[in-house]
């Protein structure tokens, strides 16, 4: 009888310790798939709806390597609509992320992270997921550069392409670039 009680006590101890360290399995860890979808820009805690702009996070490569480590290649894309020619085009930011820790590998041009509220930060701008909707990654290859090349075929836009102006953020740009990168 004493052996049975000792055996039961040992089993209960092992179960108690395993429950203590695993948290009963109730905590859900965020995965890359949980992050994929449509986002909205957050400024000072308030959602900012922008006309003709939508933000998406999508997977470009699910299993790849970066700096000799397992990685996922993601794209944060800003879908814009140009009403002058009624076309959608995209401004893309690609980066690599560790699939287990969800930490991005530091790149010169782009920084990606997740804050305490489970919102994403892209170059220190906060975005909140609003749906699981996404865009086809092939569509995102039609960028602002492609749009400008198409617009300069029109004499009205070609004239804007040759007029330089001073932009406070990016230095000298053309009037056409200011129109496209609103």
GROMACS .gro file of N, CA and C in nm:
model
  546
    1UNK      N    1   0.082  -0.119   0.000
    1UNK     CA    2   0.000   0.000   0.000
    1UNK      C    3   0.087   0.126   0.000
    2UNK      N    4   0.197   0.118   0.076
    2UNK     CA    5   0.286   0.232   0.084
    2UNK      C    6   0.351   0.259  -0.052
    3UNK      N    7   0.383   0.152  -0.127
    3UNK     CA    8   0.444   0.167  -0.259
    3UNK      C    9   0.346   0.233  -0.356
    4UNK      N   10   0.221   0.196  -0.348
    4UNK     CA   11   0.119   0.254  -0.435
    4UNK      C   12   0.102   0.403  -0.405
    5UNK      N   13   0.099   0.439  -0.278
    5UNK     CA   14   0.085   0.580  -0.238
    5UNK      C   15   0.207   0.661  -0.284
    6UNK      N   16   0.326   0.604  -0.272
    6UNK     CA   17   0.448   0.671  -0.316
    6UNK      C   18   0.445   0.690  -0.467
    7UNK      N   19   0.402   0.586  -0.538
    7UNK     CA   20   0.392   0.593  -0.683
    7UNK      C   21   0.293   0.702  -0.727
    8UNK      N   22   0.174   0.706  -0.664
    8UNK     CA   23   0.073   0.808  -0.696
    8UNK      C   24   0.124   0.948  -0.663
    9UNK      N   25   0.193   0.962  -0.553
    9UNK     CA   26   0.249   1.091  -0.514
    9UNK      C   27   0.354   1.137  -0.614
   10UNK      N   28   0.435   1.046  -0.664
   10UNK     CA   29   0.537   1.079  -0.764
   10UNK      C   30   0.471   1.123  -0.894
   11UNK      N   31   0.365   1.052  -0.937
   11UNK     CA   32   0.294   1.088  -1.060
   11UNK      C   33   0.230   1.225  -1.045
   12UNK      N   34   0.166   1.250  -0.930
   12UNK     CA   35   0.103   1.381  -0.908
   12UNK      C   36   0.207   1.491  -0.906
   13UNK      N   37   0.323   1.466  -0.851
   13UNK     CA   38   0.430   1.565  -0.849
   13UNK      C   39   0.479   1.597  -0.989
   14UNK      N   40   0.498   1.493  -1.069
   14UNK     CA   41   0.543   1.513  -1.207
   14UNK      C   42   0.438   1.592  -1.286
   15UNK      N   43   0.312   1.555  -1.273
   15UNK     CA   44   0.205   1.628  -1.342
   15UNK      C   45   0.198   1.773  -1.295
   16UNK      N   46   0.211   1.797  -1.167
   16UNK     CA   47   0.206   1.934  -1.114
   16UNK      C   48   0.320   2.018  -1.169
   17UNK      N   49   0.437   1.962  -1.172
   17UNK     CA   50   0.554   2.035  -1.224
   17UNK      C   51   0.537   2.063  -1.373
   18UNK      N   52   0.490   1.964  -1.449
   18UNK     CA   53   0.473   1.986  -1.593
   18UNK      C   54   0.365   2.091  -1.620
   19UNK      N   55   0.257   2.091  -1.543
   19UNK     CA   56   0.152   2.193  -1.559
   19UNK      C   57   0.206   2.330  -1.523
   20UNK      N   58   0.285   2.338  -1.420
   20UNK     CA   59   0.344   2.465  -1.378
   20UNK      C   60   0.432   2.524  -1.487
   21UNK      N   61   0.514   2.441  -1.552
   21UNK     CA   62   0.606   2.492  -1.653
   21UNK      C   63   0.542   2.511  -1.790
   22UNK      N   64   0.437   2.440  -1.821
   22UNK     CA   65   0.373   2.457  -1.951
   22UNK      C   66   0.257   2.553  -1.947
   23UNK      N   67   0.209   2.589  -1.832
   23UNK     CA   68   0.097   2.682  -1.823
   23UNK      C   69  -0.032   2.619  -1.869
   24UNK      N   70  -0.047   2.491  -1.859
   24UNK     CA   71  -0.167   2.415  -1.895
   24UNK      C   72  -0.199   2.426  -2.044
   25UNK      N   73  -0.110   2.481  -2.121
   25UNK     CA   74  -0.133   2.492  -2.264
   25UNK      C   75  -0.236   2.596  -2.300
   26UNK      N   76  -0.269   2.688  -2.211
   26UNK     CA   77  -0.372   2.787  -2.240
   26UNK      C   78  -0.317   2.910  -2.311
   27UNK      N   79  -0.188   2.932  -2.308
   27UNK     CA   80  -0.133   3.050  -2.374
   27UNK      C   81  -0.115   3.021  -2.522
   28UNK      N   82  -0.166   3.110  -2.604
   28UNK     CA   83  -0.154   3.094  -2.748
   28UNK      C   84  -0.038   3.178  -2.796
   29UNK      N   85   0.055   3.115  -2.863
   29UNK     CA   86   0.167   3.190  -2.917
   29UNK      C   87   0.130   3.241  -3.055
   30UNK      N   88   0.176   3.360  -3.086
   30UNK     CA   89   0.150   3.421  -3.215
   30UNK      C   90   0.242   3.360  -3.319
   31UNK      N   91   0.188   3.329  -3.434
   31UNK     CA   92   0.268   3.274  -3.544
   31UNK      C   93   0.268   3.374  -3.659
   32UNK      N   94   0.350   3.346  -3.758
   32UNK     CA   95   0.355   3.431  -3.877
   32UNK      C   96   0.218   3.433  -3.944
   33UNK      N   97   0.150   3.319  -3.949
   33UNK     CA   98   0.017   3.312  -4.013
   33UNK      C   99  -0.084   3.403  -3.942
   34UNK      N  100  -0.067   3.421  -3.810
   34UNK     CA  101  -0.157   3.510  -3.736
   34UNK      C  102  -0.138   3.656  -3.774
   35UNK      N  103  -0.020   3.689  -3.824
   35UNK     CA  104   0.011   3.828  -3.858
   35UNK      C  105  -0.036   3.867  -3.997
   36UNK      N  106  -0.053   3.771  -4.086
   36UNK     CA  107  -0.086   3.799  -4.226
   36UNK      C  108  -0.227   3.857  -4.234
   37UNK      N  109  -0.241   3.967  -4.311
   37UNK     CA  110  -0.373   4.025  -4.330
   37UNK      C  111  -0.368   4.173  -4.361
   38UNK      N  112  -0.484   4.237  -4.345
   38UNK     CA  113  -0.500   4.380  -4.373
   38UNK      C  114  -0.483   4.459  -4.243
   39UNK      N  115  -0.420   4.574  -4.255
   39UNK     CA  116  -0.388   4.658  -4.139
   39UNK      C  117  -0.438   4.801  -4.159
   40UNK      N  118  -0.447   4.872  -4.048
   40UNK     CA  119  -0.481   5.014  -4.050
   40UNK      C  120  -0.375   5.088  -3.971
   41UNK      N  121  -0.345   5.207  -4.014
   41UNK     CA  122  -0.243   5.291  -3.952
   41UNK      C  123  -0.296   5.345  -3.819
   42UNK      N  124  -0.211   5.340  -3.716
   42UNK     CA  125  -0.245   5.390  -3.582
   42UNK      C  126  -0.155   5.510  -3.551
   43UNK      N  127  -0.216   5.621  -3.514
   43UNK     CA  128  -0.139   5.740  -3.475
   43UNK      C  129  -0.191   5.788  -3.340
   44UNK      N  130  -0.103   5.792  -3.241
   44UNK     CA  131  -0.139   5.833  -3.105
   44UNK      C  132  -0.257   5.752  -3.051
   45UNK      N  133  -0.258   5.622  -3.079
   45UNK     CA  134  -0.363   5.533  -3.029
   45UNK      C  135  -0.493   5.536  -3.107
   46UNK      N  136  -0.500   5.617  -3.213
   46UNK     CA  137  -0.623   5.631  -3.291
   46UNK      C  138  -0.603   5.574  -3.431
   47UNK      N  139  -0.703   5.496  -3.477
   47UNK     CA  140  -0.699   5.443  -3.613
   47UNK      C  141  -0.717   5.556  -3.713
   48UNK      N  142  -0.632   5.561  -3.814
   48UNK     CA  143  -0.637   5.664  -3.917
   48UNK      C  144  -0.677   5.603  -4.050
   49UNK      N  145  -0.795   5.635  -4.096
   49UNK     CA  146  -0.841   5.588  -4.227
   49UNK      C  147  -0.787   5.684  -4.332
   50UNK      N  148  -0.720   5.632  -4.432
   50UNK     CA  149  -0.664   5.716  -4.537
   50UNK      C  150  -0.733   5.683  -4.669
   51UNK      N  151  -0.783   5.784  -4.738
   51UNK     CA  152  -0.848   5.756  -4.866
   51UNK      C  153  -0.748   5.700  -4.968
   52UNK      N  154  -0.791   5.601  -5.042
   52UNK     CA  155  -0.712   5.539  -5.148
   52UNK      C  156  -0.587   5.467  -5.099
   53UNK      N  157  -0.578   5.432  -4.970
   53UNK     CA  158  -0.464   5.357  -4.918
   53UNK      C  159  -0.512   5.241  -4.831
   54UNK      N  160  -0.450   5.126  -4.851
   54UNK     CA  161  -0.474   5.008  -4.768
   54UNK      C  162  -0.339   4.942  -4.742
   55UNK      N  163  -0.325   4.880  -4.626
   55UNK     CA  164  -0.199   4.819  -4.586
   55UNK      C  165  -0.218   4.668  -4.566
   56UNK      N  166  -0.122   4.590  -4.616
   56UNK     CA  167  -0.129   4.445  -4.606
   56UNK      C  168   0.007   4.388  -4.567
   57UNK      N  169   0.003   4.280  -4.492
   57UNK     CA  170   0.123   4.203  -4.462
   57UNK      C  171   0.105   4.066  -4.525
   58UNK      N  172   0.199   4.023  -4.609
   58UNK     CA  173   0.187   3.894  -4.675
   58UNK      C  174   0.321   3.821  -4.676
   59UNK      N  175   0.314   3.691  -4.694
   59UNK     CA  176   0.432   3.607  -4.697
   59UNK      C  177   0.481   3.596  -4.841
   60UNK      N  178   0.611   3.623  -4.861
   60UNK     CA  179   0.672   3.603  -4.992
   60UNK      C  180   0.735   3.465  -5.001
   61UNK      N  181   0.807   3.424  -4.895
   61UNK     CA  182   0.868   3.291  -4.888
   61UNK      C  183   0.850   3.238  -4.747
   62UNK      N  184   0.782   3.125  -4.735
   62UNK     CA  185   0.751   3.067  -4.604
   62UNK      C  186   0.875   3.007  -4.538
   63UNK      N  187   0.955   2.934  -4.613
   63UNK     CA  188   1.074   2.870  -4.557
   63UNK      C  189   1.196   2.910  -4.638
   64UNK      N  190   1.277   2.998  -4.582
   64UNK     CA  191   1.400   3.042  -4.647
   64UNK      C  192   1.506   3.060  -4.539
   65UNK      N  193   1.620   3.108  -4.578
   65UNK     CA  194   1.724   3.138  -4.479
   65UNK      C  195   1.772   3.281  -4.500
   66UNK      N  196   1.815   3.340  -4.393
   66UNK     CA  197   1.873   3.473  -4.397
   66UNK      C  198   1.984   3.476  -4.293
   67UNK      N  199   2.102   3.518  -4.333
   67UNK     CA  200   2.219   3.516  -4.245
   67UNK      C  201   2.241   3.376  -4.186
   68UNK      N  202   2.223   3.275  -4.271
   68UNK     CA  203   2.240   3.134  -4.233
   68UNK      C  204   2.147   3.089  -4.121
   69UNK      N  205   2.032   3.152  -4.107
   69UNK     CA  206   1.933   3.114  -4.006
   69UNK      C  207   1.798   3.093  -4.074
   70UNK      N  208   1.714   3.006  -4.020
   70UNK     CA  209   1.579   2.988  -4.077
   70UNK      C  210   1.503   3.120  -4.072
   71UNK      N  211   1.431   3.150  -4.178
   71UNK     CA  212   1.359   3.278  -4.184
   71UNK      C  213   1.234   3.265  -4.270
   72UNK      N  214   1.150   3.366  -4.258
   72UNK     CA  215   1.033   3.385  -4.343
   72UNK      C  216   1.051   3.521  -4.408
   73UNK      N  217   1.031   3.528  -4.538
   73UNK     CA  218   1.040   3.657  -4.607
   73UNK      C  219   0.900   3.715  -4.617
   74UNK      N  220   0.881   3.833  -4.558
   74UNK     CA  221   0.751   3.899  -4.556
   74UNK      C  222   0.754   4.027  -4.637
   75UNK      N  223   0.637   4.071  -4.676
   75UNK     CA  224   0.623   4.200  -4.746
   75UNK      C  225   0.513   4.279  -4.678
   76UNK      N  226   0.547   4.399  -4.636
   76UNK     CA  227   0.446   4.494  -4.592
   76UNK      C  228   0.423   4.584  -4.711
   77UNK      N  229   0.301   4.583  -4.763
   77UNK     CA  230   0.272   4.659  -4.883
   77UNK      C  231   0.162   4.760  -4.858
   78UNK      N  232   0.180   4.874  -4.918
   78UNK     CA  233   0.081   4.981  -4.910
   78UNK      C  234   0.014   4.989  -5.047
   79UNK      N  235  -0.113   4.954  -5.051
   79UNK     CA  236  -0.188   4.960  -5.176
   79UNK      C  237  -0.241   5.101  -5.192
   80UNK      N  238  -0.209   5.162  -5.303
   80UNK     CA  239  -0.257   5.297  -5.331
   80UNK      C  240  -0.337   5.296  -5.460
   81UNK      N  241  -0.426   5.391  -5.470
   81UNK     CA  242  -0.508   5.403  -5.591
   81UNK      C  243  -0.488   5.542  -5.649
   82UNK      N  244  -0.456   5.546  -5.779
   82UNK     CA  245  -0.442   5.673  -5.848
   82UNK      C  246  -0.569   5.698  -5.928
   83UNK      N  247  -0.650   5.796  -5.885
   83UNK     CA  248  -0.776   5.820  -5.956
   83UNK      C  249  -0.757   5.878  -6.096
   84UNK      N  250  -0.641   5.940  -6.124
   84UNK     CA  251  -0.619   5.999  -6.256
   84UNK      C  252  -0.619   5.895  -6.367
   85UNK      N  253  -0.567   5.777  -6.339
   85UNK     CA  254  -0.571   5.671  -6.441
   85UNK      C  255  -0.646   5.549  -6.390
   86UNK      N  256  -0.707   5.561  -6.273
   86UNK     CA  257  -0.786   5.454  -6.213
   86UNK      C  258  -0.707   5.323  -6.204
   87UNK      N  259  -0.587   5.333  -6.144
   87UNK     CA  260  -0.500   5.216  -6.127
   87UNK      C  261  -0.456   5.202  -5.983
   88UNK      N  262  -0.441   5.078  -5.941
   88UNK     CA  263  -0.383   5.046  -5.811
   88UNK      C  264  -0.234   5.020  -5.830
   89UNK      N  265  -0.154   5.065  -5.735
   89UNK     CA  266  -0.010   5.036  -5.736
   89UNK      C  267   0.034   5.019  -5.592
   90UNK      N  268   0.156   4.971  -5.573
   90UNK     CA  269   0.199   4.928  -5.441
   90UNK      C  270   0.336   4.987  -5.404
   91UNK      N  271   0.349   5.019  -5.277
   91UNK     CA  272   0.477   5.060  -5.219
   91UNK      C  273   0.513   4.948  -5.122
   92UNK      N  274   0.624   4.881  -5.148
   92UNK     CA  275   0.660   4.759  -5.076
   92UNK      C  276   0.778   4.777  -4.982
   93UNK      N  277   0.771   4.707  -4.870
   93UNK     CA  278   0.883   4.697  -4.776
   93UNK      C  279   0.900   4.549  -4.745
   94UNK      N  280   1.009   4.490  -4.792
   94UNK     CA  281   1.035   4.348  -4.771
   94UNK      C  282   1.133   4.332  -4.656
   95UNK      N  283   1.116   4.225  -4.579
   95UNK     CA  284   1.206   4.199  -4.467
   95UNK      C  285   1.200   4.051  -4.432
   96UNK      N  286   1.297   4.010  -4.352
   96UNK     CA  287   1.307   3.871  -4.307
   96UNK      C  288   1.279   3.864  -4.159
   97UNK      N  289   1.212   3.756  -4.117
   97UNK     CA  290   1.175   3.739  -3.978
   97UNK      C  291   1.208   3.596  -3.933
   98UNK      N  292   1.251   3.583  -3.810
   98UNK     CA  293   1.270   3.452  -3.749
   98UNK      C  294   1.131   3.395  -3.723
   99UNK      N  295   1.096   3.277  -3.778
   99UNK     CA  296   0.960   3.225  -3.764
   99UNK      C  297   0.923   3.185  -3.621
  100UNK      N  298   1.021   3.160  -3.536
  100UNK     CA  299   0.991   3.118  -3.399
  100UNK      C  300   0.979   3.237  -3.305
  101UNK      N  301   1.071   3.332  -3.314
  101UNK     CA  302   1.070   3.446  -3.222
  101UNK      C  303   0.991   3.565  -3.276
  102UNK      N  304   0.961   3.565  -3.405
  102UNK     CA  305   0.893   3.675  -3.474
  102UNK      C  306   0.973   3.805  -3.464
  103UNK      N  307   1.103   3.792  -3.452
  103UNK     CA  308   1.191   3.908  -3.453
  103UNK      C  309   1.246   3.924  -3.594
  104UNK      N  310   1.247   4.047  -3.643
  104UNK     CA  311   1.299   4.069  -3.777
  104UNK      C  312   1.450   4.078  -3.772
  105UNK      N  313   1.512   4.039  -3.882
  105UNK     CA  314   1.655   4.057  -3.897
  105UNK      C  315   1.675   4.203  -3.938
  106UNK      N  316   1.768   4.268  -3.875
  106UNK     CA  317   1.788   4.410  -3.902
  106UNK      C  318   1.836   4.432  -4.045
  107UNK      N  319   1.765   4.515  -4.116
  107UNK     CA  320   1.802   4.556  -4.251
  107UNK      C  321   1.824   4.707  -4.248
  108UNK      N  322   1.905   4.756  -4.338
  108UNK     CA  323   1.932   4.900  -4.340
  108UNK      C  324   1.806   4.983  -4.363
  109UNK      N  325   1.723   4.938  -4.456
  109UNK     CA  326   1.610   5.020  -4.499
  109UNK      C  327   1.483   5.001  -4.418
  110UNK      N  328   1.462   4.884  -4.362
  110UNK     CA  329   1.333   4.855  -4.301
  110UNK      C  330   1.349   4.787  -4.166
  111UNK      N  331   1.268   4.832  -4.072
  111UNK     CA  332   1.265   4.770  -3.940
  111UNK      C  333   1.122   4.723  -3.914
  112UNK      N  334   1.109   4.601  -3.863
  112UNK     CA  335   0.979   4.543  -3.834
  112UNK      C  336   0.982   4.486  -3.694
  113UNK      N  337   0.876   4.510  -3.616
  113UNK     CA  338   0.866   4.451  -3.482
  113UNK      C  339   0.719   4.441  -3.443
  114UNK      N  340   0.694   4.373  -3.331
  114UNK     CA  341   0.559   4.358  -3.278
  114UNK      C  342   0.559   4.418  -3.138
  115UNK      N  343   0.460   4.503  -3.108
  115UNK     CA  344   0.457   4.566  -2.975
  115UNK      C  345   0.374   4.484  -2.877
  116UNK      N  346   0.360   4.535  -2.755
  116UNK     CA  347   0.287   4.464  -2.649
  116UNK      C  348   0.139   4.442  -2.682
  117UNK      N  349   0.081   4.528  -2.765
  117UNK     CA  350  -0.060   4.517  -2.803
  117UNK      C  351  -0.081   4.422  -2.920
  118UNK      N  352   0.027   4.357  -2.964
  118UNK     CA  353   0.026   4.266  -3.079
  118UNK      C  354   0.003   4.341  -3.210
  119UNK      N  355   0.027   4.472  -3.210
  119UNK     CA  356   0.027   4.550  -3.333
  119UNK      C  357   0.167   4.544  -3.392
  120UNK      N  358   0.177   4.567  -3.522
  120UNK     CA  359   0.309   4.565  -3.583
  120UNK      C  360   0.362   4.707  -3.597
  121UNK      N  361   0.493   4.718  -3.596
  121UNK     CA  362   0.561   4.845  -3.618
  121UNK      C  363   0.649   4.827  -3.741
  122UNK      N  364   0.629   4.910  -3.841
  122UNK     CA  365   0.711   4.910  -3.961
  122UNK      C  366   0.778   5.046  -3.967
  123UNK      N  367   0.911   5.045  -3.954
  123UNK     CA  368   0.988   5.169  -3.949
  123UNK      C  369   0.931   5.264  -3.843
  124UNK      N  370   0.897   5.206  -3.727
  124UNK     CA  371   0.845   5.278  -3.610
  124UNK      C  372   0.708   5.341  -3.630
  125UNK      N  373   0.634   5.300  -3.732
  125UNK     CA  374   0.495   5.343  -3.751
  125UNK      C  375   0.408   5.224  -3.713
  126UNK      N  376   0.306   5.248  -3.629
  126UNK     CA  377   0.223   5.140  -3.576
  126UNK      C  378   0.104   5.111  -3.668
  127UNK      N  379   0.077   4.980  -3.686
  127UNK     CA  380  -0.036   4.934  -3.765
  127UNK      C  381  -0.109   4.825  -3.688
  128UNK      N  382  -0.241   4.826  -3.695
  128UNK     CA  383  -0.326   4.728  -3.626
  128UNK      C  384  -0.395   4.641  -3.730
  129UNK      N  385  -0.398   4.511  -3.704
  129UNK     CA  386  -0.465   4.419  -3.796
  129UNK      C  387  -0.616   4.437  -3.785
  130UNK      N  388  -0.682   4.450  -3.902
  130UNK     CA  389  -0.827   4.467  -3.903
  130UNK      C  390  -0.900   4.351  -3.970
  131UNK      N  391  -0.826   4.271  -4.049
  131UNK     CA  392  -0.889   4.154  -4.111
  131UNK      C  393  -0.780   4.059  -4.159
  132UNK      N  394  -0.823   3.942  -4.202
  132UNK     CA  395  -0.729   3.845  -4.258
  132UNK      C  396  -0.721   3.857  -4.410
  133UNK      N  397  -0.788   3.958  -4.466
  133UNK     CA  398  -0.783   3.980  -4.611
  133UNK      C  399  -0.641   4.015  -4.652
  134UNK      N  400  -0.603   3.975  -4.770
  134UNK     CA  401  -0.471   4.009  -4.822
  134UNK      C  402  -0.480   4.026  -4.973
  135UNK      N  403  -0.369   4.063  -5.034
  135UNK     CA  404  -0.364   4.079  -5.180
  135UNK      C  405  -0.272   3.972  -5.237
  136UNK      N  406  -0.289   3.945  -5.364
  136UNK     CA  407  -0.203   3.852  -5.434
  136UNK      C  408  -0.064   3.914  -5.446
  137UNK      N  409   0.039   3.840  -5.408
  137UNK     CA  410   0.174   3.897  -5.409
  137UNK      C  411   0.218   3.937  -5.549
  138UNK      N  412   0.166   3.874  -5.654
  138UNK     CA  413   0.203   3.913  -5.790
  138UNK      C  414   0.150   4.053  -5.824
  139UNK      N  415   0.034   4.090  -5.770
  139UNK     CA  416  -0.020   4.223  -5.793
  139UNK      C  417   0.071   4.331  -5.734
  140UNK      N  418   0.138   4.298  -5.624
  140UNK     CA  419   0.221   4.398  -5.555
  140UNK      C  420   0.348   4.432  -5.632
  141UNK      N  421   0.374   4.359  -5.740
  141UNK     CA  422   0.490   4.390  -5.824
  141UNK      C  423   0.467   4.514  -5.910
  142UNK      N  424   0.341   4.557  -5.922
  142UNK     CA  425   0.312   4.680  -5.995
  142UNK      C  426   0.331   4.796  -5.896
  143UNK      N  427   0.449   4.856  -5.901
  143UNK     CA  428   0.489   4.956  -5.802
  143UNK      C  429   0.470   5.098  -5.854
  144UNK      N  430   0.503   5.193  -5.769
  144UNK     CA  431   0.496   5.334  -5.806
  144UNK      C  432   0.586   5.363  -5.927
  145UNK      N  433   0.699   5.295  -5.934
  145UNK     CA  434   0.789   5.313  -6.050
  145UNK      C  435   0.717   5.275  -6.179
  146UNK      N  436   0.646   5.160  -6.177
  146UNK     CA  437   0.571   5.118  -6.296
  146UNK      C  438   0.464   5.220  -6.332
  147UNK      N  439   0.396   5.273  -6.232
  147UNK     CA  440   0.293   5.372  -6.256
  147UNK      C  441   0.352   5.498  -6.319
  148UNK      N  442   0.463   5.545  -6.268
  148UNK     CA  443   0.528   5.665  -6.324
  148UNK      C  444   0.567   5.641  -6.469
  149UNK      N  445   0.622   5.523  -6.500
  149UNK     CA  446   0.659   5.491  -6.638
  149UNK      C  447   0.538   5.494  -6.730
  150UNK      N  448   0.424   5.454  -6.679
  150UNK     CA  449   0.301   5.457  -6.758
  150UNK      C  450   0.247   5.600  -6.771
  151UNK      N  451   0.254   5.677  -6.663
  151UNK     CA  452   0.201   5.813  -6.664
  151UNK      C  453   0.280   5.907  -6.754
  152UNK      N  454   0.412   5.889  -6.763
  152UNK     CA  455   0.492   5.985  -6.842
  152UNK      C  456   0.465   5.973  -6.992
  153UNK      N  457   0.392   5.871  -7.033
  153UNK     CA  458   0.351   5.859  -7.173
  153UNK      C  459   0.245   5.963  -7.208
  154UNK      N  460   0.176   6.012  -7.106
  154UNK     CA  461   0.075   6.116  -7.124
  154UNK      C  462   0.146   6.252  -7.114
  155UNK      N  463   0.129   6.341  -7.213
  155UNK     CA  464   0.201   6.470  -7.211
  155UNK      C  465   0.177   6.552  -7.083
  156UNK      N  466   0.058   6.546  -7.028
  156UNK     CA  467   0.027   6.620  -6.906
  156UNK      C  468   0.117   6.574  -6.791
  157UNK      N  469   0.132   6.444  -6.776
  157UNK     CA  470   0.213   6.390  -6.667
  157UNK      C  471   0.362   6.396  -6.699
  158UNK      N  472   0.396   6.391  -6.829
  158UNK     CA  473   0.537   6.402  -6.869
  158UNK      C  474   0.592   6.539  -6.829
  159UNK      N  475   0.510   6.640  -6.842
  159UNK     CA  476   0.551   6.775  -6.801
  159UNK      C  477   0.576   6.781  -6.650
  160UNK      N  478   0.490   6.718  -6.572
  160UNK     CA  479   0.510   6.712  -6.427
  160UNK      C  480   0.635   6.634  -6.390
  161UNK      N  481   0.670   6.536  -6.474
  161UNK     CA  482   0.787   6.452  -6.449
  161UNK      C  483   0.918   6.532  -6.464
  162UNK      N  484   0.913   6.639  -6.538
  162UNK     CA  485   1.034   6.718  -6.562
  162UNK      C  486   1.043   6.843  -6.474
  163UNK      N  487   0.946   6.864  -6.386
  163UNK     CA  488   0.949   6.978  -6.294
  163UNK      C  489   0.993   6.930  -6.156
  164UNK      N  490   1.108   6.976  -6.112
  164UNK     CA  491   1.159   6.939  -5.979
  164UNK      C  492   1.109   7.037  -5.874
  165UNK      N  493   1.080   6.983  -5.757
  165UNK     CA  494   1.039   7.066  -5.643
  165UNK      C  495   1.116   7.019  -5.521
  166UNK      N  496   1.122   7.101  -5.420
  166UNK     CA  497   1.191   7.066  -5.295
  166UNK      C  498   1.088   7.007  -5.200
  167UNK      N  499   1.116   6.884  -5.156
  167UNK     CA  500   1.029   6.815  -5.061
  167UNK      C  501   1.100   6.811  -4.927
  168UNK      N  502   1.030   6.847  -4.819
  168UNK     CA  503   1.094   6.856  -4.688
  168UNK      C  504   1.145   6.723  -4.636
  169UNK      N  505   1.088   6.611  -4.681
  169UNK     CA  506   1.130   6.480  -4.630
  169UNK      C  507   1.235   6.412  -4.718
  170UNK      N  508   1.218   6.420  -4.847
  170UNK     CA  509   1.305   6.342  -4.935
  170UNK      C  510   1.396   6.424  -5.024
  171UNK      N  511   1.405   6.553  -5.002
  171UNK     CA  512   1.490   6.636  -5.087
  171UNK      C  513   1.418   6.676  -5.213
  172UNK      N  514   1.491   6.679  -5.324
  172UNK     CA  515   1.430   6.718  -5.451
  172UNK      C  516   1.362   6.600  -5.516
  173UNK      N  517   1.238   6.622  -5.554
  173UNK     CA  518   1.161   6.522  -5.628
  173UNK      C  519   1.088   6.593  -5.740
  174UNK      N  520   1.030   6.516  -5.830
  174UNK     CA  521   0.951   6.578  -5.936
  174UNK      C  522   0.807   6.597  -5.887
  175UNK      N  523   0.735   6.683  -5.956
  175UNK     CA  524   0.593   6.703  -5.920
  175UNK      C  525   0.513   6.575  -5.941
  176UNK      N  526   0.554   6.495  -6.039
  176UNK     CA  527   0.485   6.368  -6.063
  176UNK      C  528   0.510   6.272  -5.946
  177UNK      N  529   0.632   6.266  -5.895
  177UNK     CA  530   0.661   6.180  -5.781
  177UNK      C  531   0.581   6.224  -5.658
  178UNK      N  532   0.566   6.354  -5.639
  178UNK     CA  533   0.486   6.403  -5.526
  178UNK      C  534   0.341   6.358  -5.542
  179UNK      N  535   0.290   6.362  -5.663
  179UNK     CA  536   0.154   6.318  -5.690
  179UNK      C  537   0.138   6.167  -5.662
  180UNK      N  538   0.236   6.089  -5.704
  180UNK     CA  539   0.228   5.944  -5.688
  180UNK      C  540   0.252   5.902  -5.544
  181UNK      N  541   0.348   5.965  -5.476
  181UNK     CA  542   0.383   5.926  -5.338
  181UNK      C  543   0.313   6.010  -5.234
  182UNK      N  544   0.191   6.054  -5.260
  182UNK     CA  545   0.115   6.138  -5.167
  182UNK      C  546   0.112   6.081  -5.028
   0.00000   0.00000   0.00000
